[in-house]
């Protein structure tokens, strides 16, 4: 294996969190000059990814071994795979993503507009938006876990007196009215201009456990999709690696088109509590990284979960400090891990 191939595979793992075997498979499948982290080929795919990332943040309110409950991603131009760490995370994420109709005064449609369940394999389930060539594969949990999560969600929706829109093969009348009357976020010009940021973050989500060292990541999007806020909570003692995260995010080859525009300490005497604000030069998108230390006795009492988070942080602290130093040293694997069809 050439040193360049090994370096590209290591960089792929650094940004996506993917295992070495998956990284080698993906890097081998593209030209040596292709970007390490592929971007979406179409605007429709980018807009779907941006919406999904907002729900990844919205539904992430519990501790997980990996930040955001995502072990790794496999980004491709025509879609991408999100490998979830557990059936529980599949349940919470599908609850946010799959659209359902709430009758009443507002007649609101919750979830990702027009999202439907597509192909299923023993490795995962595909989601797509009606009328568009878009694709999101969710993998990790078993096929049975995904079917159970979807069935339980449908039952909860019906028990509320709502209607599950995603079970319809086409657009429902309520979704059509919602689009005409409320104009979902994907139609907002500001959201469309900034969609590359949440899409790009989702395709580089591995940075939050391969480079950074938080115990949990939460956040939200605002300003019609223009603003993305991420809160990184760290252990009371141990590494923070915020400089390394900033370097990776702004790397000219593999990062995003962002620059640090402001750094503010919330307490002048506390270097471990502050925020970085990053912007693009066009002024279309803002990323705010808030960081702090937090001693959560509830988490410390969770035993196995707390130990897994600590081990993950200890592993990342032993990794290269610089993006330039992150190069592959292992041999190229011969066995290929099966992935959902592209």
XYZ file of C-alpha atoms in Angstrom:
342
model
C 0.000 0.000 0.000
C 1.429 3.390 -0.989
C 2.034 6.018 1.659
C -0.356 8.380 -0.148
C -3.154 5.794 -0.086
C -2.538 5.133 3.607
C -2.546 8.852 4.389
C -5.842 9.381 2.526
C -7.450 6.419 4.281
C -6.308 7.713 7.676
C -7.690 11.153 6.843
C -11.004 9.581 5.806
C -11.250 7.876 9.206
C -10.301 11.114 10.960
C -13.191 13.026 9.373
C -15.876 10.354 9.131
C -15.060 8.066 12.063
C -15.245 5.065 9.710
C -13.264 1.905 10.572
C -9.973 1.417 8.720
C -11.464 -1.285 6.512
C -14.351 0.940 5.363
C -11.976 3.871 4.826
C -9.696 1.796 2.564
C -12.681 0.492 0.600
C -14.039 4.005 -0.010
C -10.683 5.581 -0.863
C -9.839 2.721 -3.247
C -13.132 3.287 -5.092
C -12.361 6.902 -6.106
C -9.630 8.650 -8.073
C -6.432 9.542 -6.154
C -7.176 13.217 -6.780
C -10.799 13.058 -5.560
C -11.678 14.793 -2.284
C -11.201 12.567 0.758
C -14.660 13.537 2.014
C -17.078 13.537 -0.902
C -19.641 16.316 -1.125
C -23.248 15.890 -2.298
C -23.634 15.875 -6.076
C -26.976 17.710 -6.097
C -28.635 20.584 -4.275
C -31.540 18.290 -3.354
C -29.178 15.885 -1.583
C -27.468 18.749 0.249
C -30.790 20.195 1.422
C -31.936 16.806 2.725
C -28.686 16.355 4.628
C -29.025 19.817 6.149
C -32.526 19.005 7.402
C -31.416 15.648 8.747
C -28.539 17.234 10.661
C -30.919 19.637 12.382
C -32.956 16.626 13.550
C -29.800 14.788 14.606
C -29.217 17.705 16.970
C -32.866 18.094 17.977
C -33.271 14.422 18.933
C -29.937 14.108 20.752
C -30.796 14.699 24.397
C -29.166 11.683 26.076
C -25.632 10.477 26.690
C -24.277 8.093 24.064
C -20.927 6.397 23.641
C -20.249 8.407 20.484
C -21.224 12.096 20.207
C -24.669 12.479 18.612
C -25.119 8.698 18.795
C -23.346 8.253 15.432
C -20.428 5.848 15.241
C -19.389 6.825 11.728
C -20.632 8.048 8.336
C -19.875 7.014 4.754
C -20.368 10.058 2.492
C -20.768 9.559 -1.253
C -21.820 12.043 -3.950
C -25.186 10.346 -4.512
C -26.002 9.799 -0.827
C -24.504 8.847 2.461
C -24.656 6.256 5.221
C -25.074 7.078 8.916
C -23.998 4.190 11.150
C -25.876 4.571 14.437
C -24.526 3.131 17.659
C -27.749 1.558 18.964
C -31.379 0.694 18.370
C -32.303 3.352 20.919
C -30.653 6.028 18.779
C -32.468 4.700 15.715
C -35.739 5.068 17.599
C -35.109 8.683 18.647
C -33.807 9.743 15.233
C -36.668 8.191 13.261
C -39.109 9.871 15.656
C -37.750 13.223 14.516
C -37.241 12.440 10.841
C -40.362 10.605 9.667
C -43.174 13.071 8.849
C -46.535 12.918 10.605
C -49.606 15.132 10.564
C -51.030 16.789 13.682
C -54.665 17.841 13.138
C -56.094 20.883 14.873
C -55.865 24.621 14.509
C -52.380 24.631 12.930
C -52.721 21.371 10.979
C -48.961 20.944 11.336
C -46.723 18.393 9.620
C -43.778 17.390 11.803
C -40.512 15.835 10.608
C -38.612 16.069 7.327
C -40.900 17.226 4.534
C -41.691 14.417 2.068
C -39.394 11.843 3.671
C -40.171 8.195 2.932
C -38.738 4.766 3.723
C -37.152 3.189 0.643
C -35.079 0.053 0.327
C -34.355 -2.278 3.216
C -31.486 -4.728 3.627
C -30.171 -6.752 6.529
C -27.645 -3.949 7.009
C -30.041 -1.027 7.253
C -32.842 1.078 5.832
C -32.843 3.815 3.182
C -34.690 7.119 3.497
C -35.365 9.498 0.591
C -37.468 12.547 -0.267
C -40.417 12.177 -2.629
C -39.853 13.483 -6.139
C -36.067 13.755 -5.701
C -33.022 11.544 -6.258
C -31.859 11.610 -2.668
C -30.612 8.886 -0.368
C -29.799 8.393 3.324
C -28.949 4.947 4.641
C -29.248 4.286 8.370
C -27.190 1.302 9.509
C -25.875 -0.125 12.775
C -28.917 -1.633 14.507
C -30.441 -4.813 13.118
C -33.178 -4.912 10.500
C -35.538 -6.043 13.268
C -34.607 -2.978 15.352
C -35.445 -0.627 12.498
C -38.782 -2.327 11.801
C -39.659 -2.268 15.491
C -38.740 1.434 15.814
C -40.879 2.359 12.808
C -43.860 0.253 13.954
C -43.743 1.644 17.488
C -43.531 5.202 16.147
C -46.555 4.628 13.884
C -48.515 3.257 16.850
C -47.620 6.272 19.027
C -48.629 8.675 16.256
C -52.010 6.975 15.796
C -52.619 6.904 19.561
C -52.149 10.677 19.601
C -54.828 11.041 16.962
C -52.227 12.052 14.373
C -51.502 10.472 10.986
C -48.172 8.909 9.850
C -47.473 10.536 6.480
C -44.437 8.395 5.691
C -46.542 5.255 5.208
C -48.139 6.796 2.112
C -46.532 5.984 -1.220
C -46.984 9.544 -2.480
C -47.662 13.022 -1.165
C -50.571 13.189 1.266
C -53.138 15.971 1.008
C -51.986 17.328 4.371
C -48.360 17.518 3.180
C -49.438 19.325 0.018
C -51.409 21.877 2.062
C -48.492 22.287 4.461
C -46.137 23.007 1.585
C -48.514 25.527 0.010
C -49.450 27.334 3.222
C -46.397 27.100 5.478
C -43.472 26.845 3.039
C -41.065 24.375 4.735
C -37.577 25.580 5.630
C -36.010 24.058 2.516
C -37.748 26.780 0.455
C -36.181 29.640 2.448
C -33.385 31.360 0.522
C -31.258 31.797 3.652
C -31.551 28.096 4.503
C -30.646 27.061 0.966
C -27.605 29.352 0.914
C -26.354 27.949 4.233
C -27.259 24.277 3.719
C -23.672 23.333 2.807
C -22.662 23.880 6.450
C -24.928 21.354 8.250
C -24.512 18.981 5.295
C -20.737 19.300 5.541
C -20.770 18.817 9.307
C -22.832 15.648 9.003
C -20.379 14.295 6.429
C -17.517 15.069 8.867
C -19.207 14.015 12.088
C -16.296 11.719 12.932
C -14.274 14.773 13.942
C -16.245 14.966 17.183
C -14.815 11.681 18.429
C -11.682 11.220 16.290
C -10.238 14.697 16.869
C -12.273 16.422 19.606
C -12.830 14.889 23.044
C -16.271 15.907 24.390
C -18.324 13.659 26.614
C -21.495 14.871 24.835
C -22.395 17.161 21.919
C -25.730 18.954 21.757
C -26.917 21.881 19.695
C -29.472 23.470 17.429
C -29.901 25.411 14.198
C -31.450 28.879 13.963
C -31.795 32.080 11.937
C -33.700 30.173 9.222
C -30.881 27.641 8.985
C -28.067 30.195 8.769
C -26.770 29.521 12.297
C -25.544 26.185 13.648
C -24.677 26.011 17.353
C -22.811 23.062 18.842
C -22.268 22.704 22.592
C -19.298 20.482 23.483
C -19.323 19.391 27.121
C -16.053 17.934 28.397
C -15.106 15.926 31.466
C -14.022 17.896 34.559
C -10.437 16.826 33.850
C -8.811 15.624 30.671
C -8.259 16.783 27.077
C -10.414 19.297 25.238
C -8.554 19.520 21.894
C -10.508 22.539 20.669
C -7.477 23.807 18.709
C -7.230 20.478 16.905
C -10.954 20.544 16.074
C -10.709 24.066 14.674
C -7.701 23.110 12.572
C -9.525 20.112 11.101
C -12.749 22.043 10.425
C -10.918 24.835 8.594
C -8.391 22.613 6.782
C -8.214 23.810 3.169
C -8.280 20.331 1.634
C -10.634 18.337 3.852
C -12.462 20.851 6.030
C -15.145 23.436 5.340
C -14.901 26.929 3.844
C -14.875 28.576 7.270
C -12.619 30.910 9.194
C -12.585 31.809 12.889
C -14.136 35.253 13.214
C -14.354 35.517 16.991
C -13.285 33.791 20.202
C -14.818 34.753 23.522
C -14.232 33.409 27.015
C -17.392 33.339 29.099
C -15.242 33.772 32.183
C -11.993 35.704 31.773
C -10.339 33.494 34.378
C -11.498 30.187 32.879
C -9.796 29.095 29.652
C -12.013 25.978 29.522
C -15.293 27.839 29.115
C -15.895 29.864 25.971
C -17.020 29.873 22.362
C -15.588 30.138 18.869
C -17.580 31.668 16.043
C -16.730 30.613 12.494
C -18.094 32.106 9.272
C -17.754 31.714 5.542
C -16.435 34.656 3.538
C -19.795 35.174 1.790
C -21.549 35.575 5.147
C -24.136 32.886 4.403
C -23.440 30.557 7.339
C -22.287 30.741 10.952
C -20.952 27.912 13.098
C -20.742 28.539 16.826
C -18.716 26.086 18.918
C -19.403 26.437 22.619
C -17.189 24.478 24.970
C -17.209 23.851 28.681
C -16.391 21.296 31.373
C -19.207 19.552 33.163
C -19.188 17.148 36.098
C -22.361 15.100 35.689
C -22.846 12.773 38.647
C -25.761 11.143 36.833
C -23.453 10.061 34.020
C -20.775 8.920 36.455
C -23.370 6.630 38.006
C -24.214 5.024 34.647
C -21.323 2.550 34.941
C -20.738 0.921 31.546
C -21.782 3.966 29.513
C -19.543 6.314 31.502
C -16.616 3.887 31.184
C -17.142 3.648 27.413
C -17.126 7.449 27.061
C -13.948 7.739 29.144
C -12.217 5.036 27.078
C -13.220 6.818 23.861
C -11.770 10.111 25.156
C -8.558 8.397 26.265
C -8.161 6.853 22.806
C -8.556 10.161 21.015
C -6.065 11.830 23.352
C -3.406 9.410 22.102
C -4.046 10.292 18.457
C -2.124 12.838 16.342
C -2.558 16.402 17.496
C -2.358 17.867 14.003
C -4.254 17.172 10.796
C -0.907 17.168 8.974
C 0.356 14.399 11.283
C -2.626 12.091 10.749
C -1.256 9.486 8.333
C -2.005 5.788 7.954
C 0.516 3.170 9.053
C -1.492 -0.024 8.829
C -1.595 -2.492 5.952
C -4.375 -2.533 3.419
C -7.090 -5.047 4.404
C -8.181 -7.807 2.053
C -11.650 -8.398 3.484
C -14.270 -5.840 2.454
C -17.029 -4.866 4.862
C -20.447 -5.008 3.193
C -22.211 -1.661 2.840
C -25.690 -0.788 1.625
C -25.935 -0.247 -2.135
C -25.011 3.248 -3.270
